[in-house]
CSV table of C-alpha atoms and ligand atoms in Angstrom, one decimal:
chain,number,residue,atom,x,y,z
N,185,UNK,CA,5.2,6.6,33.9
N,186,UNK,CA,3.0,9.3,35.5
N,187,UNK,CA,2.9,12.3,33.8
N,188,UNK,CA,6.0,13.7,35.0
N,189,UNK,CA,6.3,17.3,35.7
N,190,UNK,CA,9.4,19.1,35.6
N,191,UNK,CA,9.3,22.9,36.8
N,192,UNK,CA,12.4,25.4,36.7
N,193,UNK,CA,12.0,28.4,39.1
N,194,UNK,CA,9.2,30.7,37.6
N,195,UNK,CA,10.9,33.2,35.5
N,196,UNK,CA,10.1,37.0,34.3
N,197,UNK,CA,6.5,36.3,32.4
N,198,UNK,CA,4.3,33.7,32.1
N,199,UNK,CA,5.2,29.7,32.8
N,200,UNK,CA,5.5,27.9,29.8
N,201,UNK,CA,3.6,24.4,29.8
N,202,UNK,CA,5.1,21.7,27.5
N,203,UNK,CA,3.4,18.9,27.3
N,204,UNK,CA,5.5,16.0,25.5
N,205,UNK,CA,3.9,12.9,24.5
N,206,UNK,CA,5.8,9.8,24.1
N,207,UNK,CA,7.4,11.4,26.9
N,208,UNK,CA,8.4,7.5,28.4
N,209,UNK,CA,10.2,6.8,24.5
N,210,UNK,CA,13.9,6.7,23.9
N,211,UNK,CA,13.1,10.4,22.3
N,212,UNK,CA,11.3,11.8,25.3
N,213,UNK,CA,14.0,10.7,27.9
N,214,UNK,CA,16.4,12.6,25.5
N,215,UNK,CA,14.9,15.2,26.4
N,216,UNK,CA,14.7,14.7,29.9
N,217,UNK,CA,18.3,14.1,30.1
N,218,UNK,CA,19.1,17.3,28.0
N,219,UNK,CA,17.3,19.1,30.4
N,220,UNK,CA,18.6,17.6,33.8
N,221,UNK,CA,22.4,16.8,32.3
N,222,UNK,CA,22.8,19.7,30.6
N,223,UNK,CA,22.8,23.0,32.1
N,224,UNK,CA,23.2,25.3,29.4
N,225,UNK,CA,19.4,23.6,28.0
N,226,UNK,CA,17.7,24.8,30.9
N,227,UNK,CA,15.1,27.3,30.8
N,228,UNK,CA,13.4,29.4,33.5
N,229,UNK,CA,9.6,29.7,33.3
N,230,UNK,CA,9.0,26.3,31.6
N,231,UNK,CA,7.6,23.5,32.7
N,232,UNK,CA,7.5,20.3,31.3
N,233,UNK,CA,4.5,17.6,31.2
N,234,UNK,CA,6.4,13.9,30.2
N,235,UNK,CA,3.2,11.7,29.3
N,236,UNK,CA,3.0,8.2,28.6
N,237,UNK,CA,0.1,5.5,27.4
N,238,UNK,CA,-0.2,5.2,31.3
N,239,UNK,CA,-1.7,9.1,31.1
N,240,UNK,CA,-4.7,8.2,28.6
N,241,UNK,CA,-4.6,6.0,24.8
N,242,UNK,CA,-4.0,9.1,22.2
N,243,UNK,CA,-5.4,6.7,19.6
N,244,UNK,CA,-8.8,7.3,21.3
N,245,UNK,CA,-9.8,10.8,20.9
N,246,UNK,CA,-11.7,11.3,23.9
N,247,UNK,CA,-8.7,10.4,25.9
N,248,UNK,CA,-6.8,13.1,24.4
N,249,UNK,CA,-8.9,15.4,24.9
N,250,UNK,CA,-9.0,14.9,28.7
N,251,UNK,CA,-5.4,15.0,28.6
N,252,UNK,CA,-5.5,18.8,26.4
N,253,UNK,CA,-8.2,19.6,29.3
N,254,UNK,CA,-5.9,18.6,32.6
N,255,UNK,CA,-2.5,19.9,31.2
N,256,UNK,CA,-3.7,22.8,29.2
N,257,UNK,CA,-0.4,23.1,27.5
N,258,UNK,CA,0.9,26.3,25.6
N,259,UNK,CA,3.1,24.5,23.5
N,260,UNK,CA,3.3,20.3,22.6
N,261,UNK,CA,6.2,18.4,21.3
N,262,UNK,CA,4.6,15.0,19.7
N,263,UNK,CA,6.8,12.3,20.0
N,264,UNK,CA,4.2,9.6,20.9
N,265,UNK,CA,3.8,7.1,17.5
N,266,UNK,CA,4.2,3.3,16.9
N,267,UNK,CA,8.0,3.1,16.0
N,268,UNK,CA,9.9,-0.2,15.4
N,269,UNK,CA,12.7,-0.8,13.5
N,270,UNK,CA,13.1,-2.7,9.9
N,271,UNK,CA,11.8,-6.2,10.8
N,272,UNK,CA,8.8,-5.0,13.0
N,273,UNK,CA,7.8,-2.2,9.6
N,274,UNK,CA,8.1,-5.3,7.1
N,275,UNK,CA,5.3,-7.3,9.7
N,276,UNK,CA,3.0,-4.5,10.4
N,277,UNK,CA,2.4,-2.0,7.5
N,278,UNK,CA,-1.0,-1.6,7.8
N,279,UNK,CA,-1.2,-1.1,11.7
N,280,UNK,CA,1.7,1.4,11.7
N,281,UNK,CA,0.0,3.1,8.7
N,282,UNK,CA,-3.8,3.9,10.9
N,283,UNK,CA,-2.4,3.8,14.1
N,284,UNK,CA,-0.4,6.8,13.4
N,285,UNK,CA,-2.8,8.7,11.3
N,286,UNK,CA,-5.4,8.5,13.9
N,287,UNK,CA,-2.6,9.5,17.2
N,288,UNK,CA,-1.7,11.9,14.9
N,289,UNK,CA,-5.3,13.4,13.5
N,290,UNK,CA,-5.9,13.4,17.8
N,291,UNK,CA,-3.0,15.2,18.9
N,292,UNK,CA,-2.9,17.9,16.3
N,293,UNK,CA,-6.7,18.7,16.4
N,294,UNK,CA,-6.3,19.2,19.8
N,295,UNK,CA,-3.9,21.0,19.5
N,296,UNK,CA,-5.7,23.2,17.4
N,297,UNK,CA,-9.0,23.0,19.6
N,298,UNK,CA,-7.2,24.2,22.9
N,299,UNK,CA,-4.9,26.5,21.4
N,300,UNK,CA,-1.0,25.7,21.6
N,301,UNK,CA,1.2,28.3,20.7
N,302,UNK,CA,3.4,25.8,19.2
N,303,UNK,CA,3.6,21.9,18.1
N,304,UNK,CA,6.7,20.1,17.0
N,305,UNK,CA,6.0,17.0,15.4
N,306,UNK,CA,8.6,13.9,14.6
N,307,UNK,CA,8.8,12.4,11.0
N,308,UNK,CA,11.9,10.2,10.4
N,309,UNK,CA,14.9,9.9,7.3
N,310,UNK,CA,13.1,7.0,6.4
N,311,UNK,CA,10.5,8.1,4.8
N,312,UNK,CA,11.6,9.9,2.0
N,313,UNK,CA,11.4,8.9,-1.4
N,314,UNK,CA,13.5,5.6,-2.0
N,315,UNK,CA,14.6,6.7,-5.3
N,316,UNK,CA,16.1,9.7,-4.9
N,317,UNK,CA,19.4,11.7,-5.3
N,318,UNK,CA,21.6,12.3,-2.4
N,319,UNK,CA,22.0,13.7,-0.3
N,320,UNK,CA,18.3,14.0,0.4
N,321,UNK,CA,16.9,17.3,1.8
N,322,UNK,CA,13.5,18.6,3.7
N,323,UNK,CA,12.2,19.7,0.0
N,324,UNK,CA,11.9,16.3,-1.1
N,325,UNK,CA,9.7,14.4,1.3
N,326,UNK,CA,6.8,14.0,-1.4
N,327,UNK,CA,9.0,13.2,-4.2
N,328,UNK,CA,7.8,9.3,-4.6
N,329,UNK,CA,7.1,6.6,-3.0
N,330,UNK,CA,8.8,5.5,0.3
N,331,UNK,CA,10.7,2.4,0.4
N,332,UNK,CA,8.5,-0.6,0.7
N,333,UNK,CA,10.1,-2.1,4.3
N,334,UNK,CA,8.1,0.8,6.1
N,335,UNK,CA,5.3,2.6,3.4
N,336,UNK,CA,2.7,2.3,6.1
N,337,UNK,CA,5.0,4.8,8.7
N,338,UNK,CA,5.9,6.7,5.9
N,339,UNK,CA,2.8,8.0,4.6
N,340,UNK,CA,1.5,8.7,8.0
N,341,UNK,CA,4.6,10.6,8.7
N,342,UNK,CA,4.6,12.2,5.7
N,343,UNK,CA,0.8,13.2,6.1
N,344,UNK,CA,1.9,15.6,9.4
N,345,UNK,CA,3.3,17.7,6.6
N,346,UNK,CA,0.5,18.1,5.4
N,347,UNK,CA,-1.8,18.6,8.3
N,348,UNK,CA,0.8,21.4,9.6
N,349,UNK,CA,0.9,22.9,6.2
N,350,UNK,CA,-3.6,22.4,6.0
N,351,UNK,CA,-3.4,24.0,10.0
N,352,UNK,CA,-1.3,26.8,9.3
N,353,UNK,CA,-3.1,27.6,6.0
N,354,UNK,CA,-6.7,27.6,7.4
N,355,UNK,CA,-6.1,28.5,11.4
N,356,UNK,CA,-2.8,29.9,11.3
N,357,UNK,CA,-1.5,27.0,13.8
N,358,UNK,CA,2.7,27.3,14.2
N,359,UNK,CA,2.8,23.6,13.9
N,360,UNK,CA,6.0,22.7,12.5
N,361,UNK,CA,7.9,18.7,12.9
N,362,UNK,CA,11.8,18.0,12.9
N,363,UNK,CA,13.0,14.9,11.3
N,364,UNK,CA,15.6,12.9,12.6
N,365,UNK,CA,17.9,10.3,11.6
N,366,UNK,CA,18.2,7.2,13.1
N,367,UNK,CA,17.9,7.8,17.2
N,368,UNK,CA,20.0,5.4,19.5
N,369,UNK,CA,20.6,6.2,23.8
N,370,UNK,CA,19.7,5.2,27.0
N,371,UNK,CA,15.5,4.3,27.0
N,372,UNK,CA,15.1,2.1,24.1
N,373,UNK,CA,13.4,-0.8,22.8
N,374,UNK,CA,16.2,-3.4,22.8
N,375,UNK,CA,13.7,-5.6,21.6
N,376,UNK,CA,15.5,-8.0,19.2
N,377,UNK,CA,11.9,-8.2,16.4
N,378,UNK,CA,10.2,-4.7,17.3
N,379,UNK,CA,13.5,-2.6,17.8
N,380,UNK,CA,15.9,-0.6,15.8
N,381,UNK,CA,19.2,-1.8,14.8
N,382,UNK,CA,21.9,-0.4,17.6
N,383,UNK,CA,20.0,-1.8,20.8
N,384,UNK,CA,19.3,-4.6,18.5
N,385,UNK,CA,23.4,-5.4,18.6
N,386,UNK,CA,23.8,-4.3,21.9
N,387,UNK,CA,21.5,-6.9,23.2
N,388,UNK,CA,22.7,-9.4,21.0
N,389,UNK,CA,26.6,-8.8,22.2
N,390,UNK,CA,25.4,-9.0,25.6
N,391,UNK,CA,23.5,-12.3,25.3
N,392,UNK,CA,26.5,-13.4,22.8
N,393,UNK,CA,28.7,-12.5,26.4
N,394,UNK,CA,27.0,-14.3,28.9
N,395,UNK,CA,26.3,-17.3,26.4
N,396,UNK,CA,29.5,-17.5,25.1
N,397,UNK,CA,28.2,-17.8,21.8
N,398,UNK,CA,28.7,-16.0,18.4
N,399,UNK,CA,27.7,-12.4,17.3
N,400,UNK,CA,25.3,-12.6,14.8
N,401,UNK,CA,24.2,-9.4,12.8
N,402,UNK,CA,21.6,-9.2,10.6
N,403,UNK,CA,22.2,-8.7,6.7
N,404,UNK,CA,25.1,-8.0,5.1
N,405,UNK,CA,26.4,-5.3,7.0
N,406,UNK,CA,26.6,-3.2,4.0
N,407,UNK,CA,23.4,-0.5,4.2
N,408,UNK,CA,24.7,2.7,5.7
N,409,UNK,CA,23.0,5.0,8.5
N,410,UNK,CA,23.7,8.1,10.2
N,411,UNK,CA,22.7,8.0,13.8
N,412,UNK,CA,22.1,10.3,16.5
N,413,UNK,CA,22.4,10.3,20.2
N,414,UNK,CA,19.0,10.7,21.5
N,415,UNK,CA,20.0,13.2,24.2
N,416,UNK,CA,21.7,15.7,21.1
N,417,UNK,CA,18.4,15.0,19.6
N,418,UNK,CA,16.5,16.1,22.6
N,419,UNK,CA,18.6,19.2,23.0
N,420,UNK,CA,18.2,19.9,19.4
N,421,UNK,CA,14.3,19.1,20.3
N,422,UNK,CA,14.1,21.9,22.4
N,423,UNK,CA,15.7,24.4,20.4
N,424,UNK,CA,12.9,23.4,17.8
N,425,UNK,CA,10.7,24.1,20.2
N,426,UNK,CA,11.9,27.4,21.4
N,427,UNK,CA,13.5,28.9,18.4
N,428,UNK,CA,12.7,27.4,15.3
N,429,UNK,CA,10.5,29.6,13.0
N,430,UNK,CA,9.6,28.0,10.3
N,431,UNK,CA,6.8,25.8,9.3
N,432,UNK,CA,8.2,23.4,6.5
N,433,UNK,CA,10.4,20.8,8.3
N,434,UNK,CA,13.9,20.5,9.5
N,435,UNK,CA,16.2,17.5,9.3
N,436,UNK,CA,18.1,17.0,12.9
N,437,UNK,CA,21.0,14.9,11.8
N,438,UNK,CA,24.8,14.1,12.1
N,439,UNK,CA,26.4,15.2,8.7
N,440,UNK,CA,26.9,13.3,5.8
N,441,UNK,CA,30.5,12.3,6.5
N,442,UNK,CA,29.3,11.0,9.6
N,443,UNK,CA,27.5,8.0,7.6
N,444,UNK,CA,28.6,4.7,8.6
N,445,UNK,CA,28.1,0.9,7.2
N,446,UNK,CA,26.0,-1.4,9.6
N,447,UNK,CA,29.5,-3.4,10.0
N,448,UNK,CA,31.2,0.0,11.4
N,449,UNK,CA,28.4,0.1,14.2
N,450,UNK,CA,28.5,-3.5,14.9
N,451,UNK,CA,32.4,-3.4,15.3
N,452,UNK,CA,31.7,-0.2,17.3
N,453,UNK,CA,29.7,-1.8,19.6
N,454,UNK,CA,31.9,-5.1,19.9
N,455,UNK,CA,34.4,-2.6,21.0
N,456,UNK,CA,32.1,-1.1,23.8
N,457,UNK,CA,31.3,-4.2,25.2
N,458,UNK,CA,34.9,-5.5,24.9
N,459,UNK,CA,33.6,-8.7,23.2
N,460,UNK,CA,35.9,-11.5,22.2
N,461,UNK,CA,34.4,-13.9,20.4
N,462,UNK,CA,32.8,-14.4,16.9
N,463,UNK,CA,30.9,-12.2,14.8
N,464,UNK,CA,28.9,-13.6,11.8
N,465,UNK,CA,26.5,-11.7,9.3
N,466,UNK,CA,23.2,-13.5,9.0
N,467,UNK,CA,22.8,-12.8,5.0
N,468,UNK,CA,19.0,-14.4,5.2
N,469,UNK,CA,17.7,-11.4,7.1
N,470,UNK,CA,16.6,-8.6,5.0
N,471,UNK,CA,19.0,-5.6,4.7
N,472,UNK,CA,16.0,-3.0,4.3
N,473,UNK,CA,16.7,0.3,2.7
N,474,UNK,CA,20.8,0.7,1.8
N,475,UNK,CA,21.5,4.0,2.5
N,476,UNK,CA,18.8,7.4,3.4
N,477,UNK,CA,22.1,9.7,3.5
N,478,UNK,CA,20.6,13.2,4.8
N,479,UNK,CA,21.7,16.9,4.3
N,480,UNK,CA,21.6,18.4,7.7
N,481,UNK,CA,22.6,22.0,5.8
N,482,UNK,CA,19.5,23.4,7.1
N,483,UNK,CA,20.4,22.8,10.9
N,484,UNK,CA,23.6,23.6,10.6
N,485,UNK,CA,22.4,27.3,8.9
N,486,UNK,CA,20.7,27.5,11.9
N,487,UNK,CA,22.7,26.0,14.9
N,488,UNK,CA,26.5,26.1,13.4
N,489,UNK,CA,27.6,25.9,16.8
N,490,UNK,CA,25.8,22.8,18.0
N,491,UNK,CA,28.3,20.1,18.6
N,492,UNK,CA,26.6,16.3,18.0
N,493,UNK,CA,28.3,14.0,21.8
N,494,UNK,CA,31.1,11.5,19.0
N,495,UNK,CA,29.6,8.3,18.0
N,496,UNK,CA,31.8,6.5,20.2
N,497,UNK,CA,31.2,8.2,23.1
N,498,UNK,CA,27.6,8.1,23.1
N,499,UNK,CA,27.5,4.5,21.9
N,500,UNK,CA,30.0,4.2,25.3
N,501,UNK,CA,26.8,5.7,27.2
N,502,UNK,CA,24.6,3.7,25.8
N,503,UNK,CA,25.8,0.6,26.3
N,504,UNK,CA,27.0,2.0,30.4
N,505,UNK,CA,23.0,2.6,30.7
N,506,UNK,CA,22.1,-0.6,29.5
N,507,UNK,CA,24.3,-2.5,31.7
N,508,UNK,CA,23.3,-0.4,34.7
N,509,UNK,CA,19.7,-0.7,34.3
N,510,UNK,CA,19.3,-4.4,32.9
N,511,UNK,CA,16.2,-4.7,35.0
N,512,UNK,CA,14.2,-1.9,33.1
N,513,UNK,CA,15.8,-2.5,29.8
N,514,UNK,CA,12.7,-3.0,27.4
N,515,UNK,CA,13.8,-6.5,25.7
I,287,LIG,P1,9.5,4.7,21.6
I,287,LIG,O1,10.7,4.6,22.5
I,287,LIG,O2,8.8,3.5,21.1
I,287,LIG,O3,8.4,5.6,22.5
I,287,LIG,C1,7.1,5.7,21.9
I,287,LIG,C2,6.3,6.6,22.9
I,287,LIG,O4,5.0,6.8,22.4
I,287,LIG,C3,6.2,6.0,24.3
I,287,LIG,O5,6.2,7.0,25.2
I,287,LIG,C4,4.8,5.4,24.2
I,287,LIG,O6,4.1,5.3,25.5
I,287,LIG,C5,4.1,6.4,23.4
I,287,LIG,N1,2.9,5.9,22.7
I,287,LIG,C6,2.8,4.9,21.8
I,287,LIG,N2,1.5,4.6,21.5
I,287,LIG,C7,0.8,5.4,22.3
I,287,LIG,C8,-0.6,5.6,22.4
I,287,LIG,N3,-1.5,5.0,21.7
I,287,LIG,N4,-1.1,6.6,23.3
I,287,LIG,C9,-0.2,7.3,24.0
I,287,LIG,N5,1.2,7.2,23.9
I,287,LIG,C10,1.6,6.2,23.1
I,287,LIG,O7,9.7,5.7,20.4
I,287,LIG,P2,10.9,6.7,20.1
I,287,LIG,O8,12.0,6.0,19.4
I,287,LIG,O9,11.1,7.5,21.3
I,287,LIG,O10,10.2,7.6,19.0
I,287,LIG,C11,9.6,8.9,19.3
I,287,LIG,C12,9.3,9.7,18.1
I,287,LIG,O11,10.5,9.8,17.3
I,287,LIG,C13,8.3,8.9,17.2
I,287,LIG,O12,7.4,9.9,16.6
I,287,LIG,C14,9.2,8.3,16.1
I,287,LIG,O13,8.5,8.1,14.9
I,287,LIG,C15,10.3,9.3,16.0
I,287,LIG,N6,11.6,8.8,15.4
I,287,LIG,C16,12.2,7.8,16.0
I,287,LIG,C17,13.4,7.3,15.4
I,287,LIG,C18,14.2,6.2,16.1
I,287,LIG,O14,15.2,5.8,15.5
I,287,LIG,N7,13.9,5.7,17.2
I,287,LIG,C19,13.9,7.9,14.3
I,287,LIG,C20,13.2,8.9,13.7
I,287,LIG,C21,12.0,9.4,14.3
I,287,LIG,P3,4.3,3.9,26.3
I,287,LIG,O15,5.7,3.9,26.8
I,287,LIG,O16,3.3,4.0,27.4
I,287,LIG,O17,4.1,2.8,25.3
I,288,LIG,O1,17.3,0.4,12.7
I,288,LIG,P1,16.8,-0.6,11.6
I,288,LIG,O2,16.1,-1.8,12.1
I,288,LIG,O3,15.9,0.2,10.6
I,288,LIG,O4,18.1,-1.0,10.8
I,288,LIG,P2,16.2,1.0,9.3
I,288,LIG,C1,18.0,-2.1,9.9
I,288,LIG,C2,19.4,-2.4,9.3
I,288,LIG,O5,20.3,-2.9,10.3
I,288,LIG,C3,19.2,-3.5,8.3
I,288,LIG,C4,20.6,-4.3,10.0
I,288,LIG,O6,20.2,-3.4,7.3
I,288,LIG,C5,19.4,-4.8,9.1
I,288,LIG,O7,19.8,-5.9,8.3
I,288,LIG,N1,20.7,-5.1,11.3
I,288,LIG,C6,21.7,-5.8,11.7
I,288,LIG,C7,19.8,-5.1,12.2
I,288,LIG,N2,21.5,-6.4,12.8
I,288,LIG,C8,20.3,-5.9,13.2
I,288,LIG,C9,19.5,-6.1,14.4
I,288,LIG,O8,19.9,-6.8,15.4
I,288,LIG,N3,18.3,-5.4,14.5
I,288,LIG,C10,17.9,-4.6,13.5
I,288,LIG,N4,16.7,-4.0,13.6
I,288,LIG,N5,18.6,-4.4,12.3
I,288,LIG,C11,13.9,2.0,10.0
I,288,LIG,C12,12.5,2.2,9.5
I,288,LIG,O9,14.7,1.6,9.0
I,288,LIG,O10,14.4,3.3,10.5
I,288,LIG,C13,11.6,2.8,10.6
I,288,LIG,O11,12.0,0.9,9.1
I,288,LIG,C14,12.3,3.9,11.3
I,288,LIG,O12,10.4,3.1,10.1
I,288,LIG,C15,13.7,3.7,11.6
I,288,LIG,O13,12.1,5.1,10.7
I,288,LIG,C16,14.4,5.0,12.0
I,288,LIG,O14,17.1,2.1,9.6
I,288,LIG,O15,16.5,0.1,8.2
C-alpha cells in the first residue's frame, strides 16, 4: 500500500503529521478504522501518513531516512516489526531477534535525527518474564528471562525500553511504547504457520466448512489469553499518541477477568461461523506459553471510561471481514 495520507480539515494551529509504520498491519488498519468508523477519534489538524514495506525496507537505514526526509513527521507511531504467532517464534528466533533490533535502532534514530515531538512504540504481553507473579504489570518487563517460544522478539522488544529510556535520558526524546495483549480484527495474517492463534481458527473453521472436514485446534486448548480488538487497540493507539505523558510503558489490555482458555475462543469462533461439525485438539502441537495474564490498572487510571467492542462482537466482525474480503485475506 502507498503511503496513505489521511487529512482532517486543518484546524486552529499547526497540522500534525503522523507518520505510522506498519501502517498496512492488522495494528495499523486498527487505526485506520478507529479513525474513519469512529467519530468521536477524529481530530482536526492531523494528518496521517500509513506506510508500508512498499514505501522503503526500514531494516535498511538509508531507506528510512528517505522516508524521515519526504514525510517529515512531527510525531511517529512504530508499529512496523516482524510479528508471527507461536509456531512461526519457535522457527525463527534468531531472525525475529536482529530484524527487529535493526527496524527498531532505524526508526528511533531517526526519529531522533529529524526531530519528532513524539514516538509510540509497540512491545507485546509476551515478553515479559515467564516466571513471574500475576497479574504481570509495566514494572516488570526486565524481571527474567522471556519464555523460550519467542526470546528472540522478546529481547528486541524489550530493548525499545531501553532505547526510549537511553533517548530521553541523553536528548530528552518523548519516546514512549504501549504494550498490548494479544491483537485479533480485520487485516491479519491468517496464515495457518506464520499467524497468531484467532485468524489461525478462523481460517481453519472456514476450510473445515467448505471441506466438510474436522476442526482441528492446536494444543490442548488449555493456555489462556486476553485479546483485543485491533480497532479498540488503534483508538487506544491514538490516545497514546495524543495524551499519554509518560515515558515508562503502558499495557493496552482487556482486564483480567476477561482472560479466556484457547478452547473458549475456538468454541467462540465455531459459534461465529455457525460450524457443525467436529472439533478435535491436536495435543502434538506445542501449547507455547500457558497464561501472560496482564494488569491493565494503569490504563484504566487513565481512561476509566474507555469501553473495550465485547469479545463476541468483535470476533463477529472479524470473522464478517474475512468472509467479505476472501480475496485479500493474507493466508
Ligand atoms: P502485521 O500485521 O504483520 O504488520 C506488520 C507491518 O510491519 C506491515 O505493515 C509490514 O509491511 C511492516 N513491516 C514489516 N517489516 C518491514 C520492513 N522491513 N520495512 C517496512 N515495513 C515493514 O503486524 P501487526 O500484528 O499489525 O503488529 C504491529 C505491531 O504490533 C508490531 O510491532 C507487533 O510487535 C505489535 N504487536 C502485535 C500483536 C498481535 O497479536 N498481532 C500483539 C502485541 C504487539 P508489509 O505489509 O509491507 O509487509
Ligand atoms: O497467538 P498464538 O500463536 O501465540 O497462540 P502466543 C498460540 C496458542 O494458541 C497455543 C494455540 O496454545 C497454540 O497451541 N492454538 C490453537 C493455535 N490453534 C492454533 C492455531 O491455529 N494457530 C496458532 N498460532 N495457535 C505469541 C508470541 O504467543 O503472542 C508472539 O509468540 C506475539 O511473539 C504474540 O507476541 C502476541 O499468544 O502463544
Amino acid at each position: 500500500m502507498a503511503a496513505e495520507q489521511q487529512q482532517t480539515m486543518a484546524g486552529d494551529g499547526e497540522v500534525k503529521r503522523i507518520l505510522v509504520t506498519g501502517g498496512s498491519g492488522l495494528v495499523g488498519n486498527g487505526i485506520r478504522i478507529a479513525l474513519k468508523d469512529r467519530p468521536h477519534v477524529r481530530q482536526e489538524n492531523e494528518e496521517w501518513i500509513f506506510i508500508s514495506s512498499k514505501d522503503g525496507n526500514l531494516l535498511d537505514r538509508e531507506s528510512t531516512e528517505n522516508i524521515f526526509k519526504k514525510h517529515k513527521p512531527t510525531h511517529v507511531i512504530h508499529l512496523a516489526a516482524l510479528v508471527g504467532g507461536l509456531f512461526r517464534n519457535l522457527k525463527y528466533n534468531l531472525d525475529f531477534l536482529r530484524d527487529n533490533l535493526a527496524i527498531n535502532d532505524n526508526v528511533l534514530e531517526c526519529c531522533k535525527k529529524y526531530n519528532v515531538k513524539k514516538l509510540v512504540s509497540c512491545l507485546s504481553t509476551c515478553i515479559f518474564p515467564n516466571k513471574t507473579e500475576y497479574p504481570i504489570d509495566e514494572t516488570m518487563i526486565h524481571n527474567g528471562p522471556p519464555h523460550d517460544s519467542n526470546f528472540g522478539y522478546s529481547y528486541a522488544k524489550r530493548m525499545i525500553d531501553v532505547q526510549n529510556r537511553a533517548y530521553n535520558k541523553q536528548h530528552g526524546c518523548h519516546f514512549t511504547a504501549v504494550i498490548p495483549t494479544n491483537v485479533y480484527g480485520p487485516y491479519d495474517n491468517f496464515n495457518l504457520e506464520d499467524g497468531h492463534v484467532l485468524p489461525g481458527l478462523i481460517n481453519k473453521v472456514y476450510t473445515a466448512k467448505k471441506d466438510n472436514t474436522e476442526f482441528t485446534v492446536w494444543g490442548t486448548g488449555c493456555p489462556r489469553r486476553q485479546f483485543i480488538y485491533s480497532v479498540d487497540l488503534g483508538e487506544l493507539m491514538i490516545w497514546t499518541m495524543r495524551s499519554y505523558p509518560e515515558i515508562d510503558p503502558i499495557i493496552l489490555s482487556v482486564g483480567e477477568e476477561d482472560e479466556v482458555s484457547i478452547k473458549e475462543a475456538a468454541e467462540m469462533v465455531v459459534d461465529a461461523m455457525q460450524f457443525k461439525g467436529k472439533v478435535v485438539y491436536d495435543t502434538t502441537k506445542s501449547d507455547g506459553q500457558f497464561k501472560k495474564t496482564a494488569s491493565n490498572s494503569k490504563l484504566r487510571k487513565y481512561r476509566p471510561d474507555f469501553q473495550f467492542t465485547p469479545f463476541k462482537q468483535a470476533i463477529k466482525e472479524t470473522v464478517e471481514w474475512f468472509e467479505g474480503n476472501i480475496d485479500i485475506v493474507r493466508f
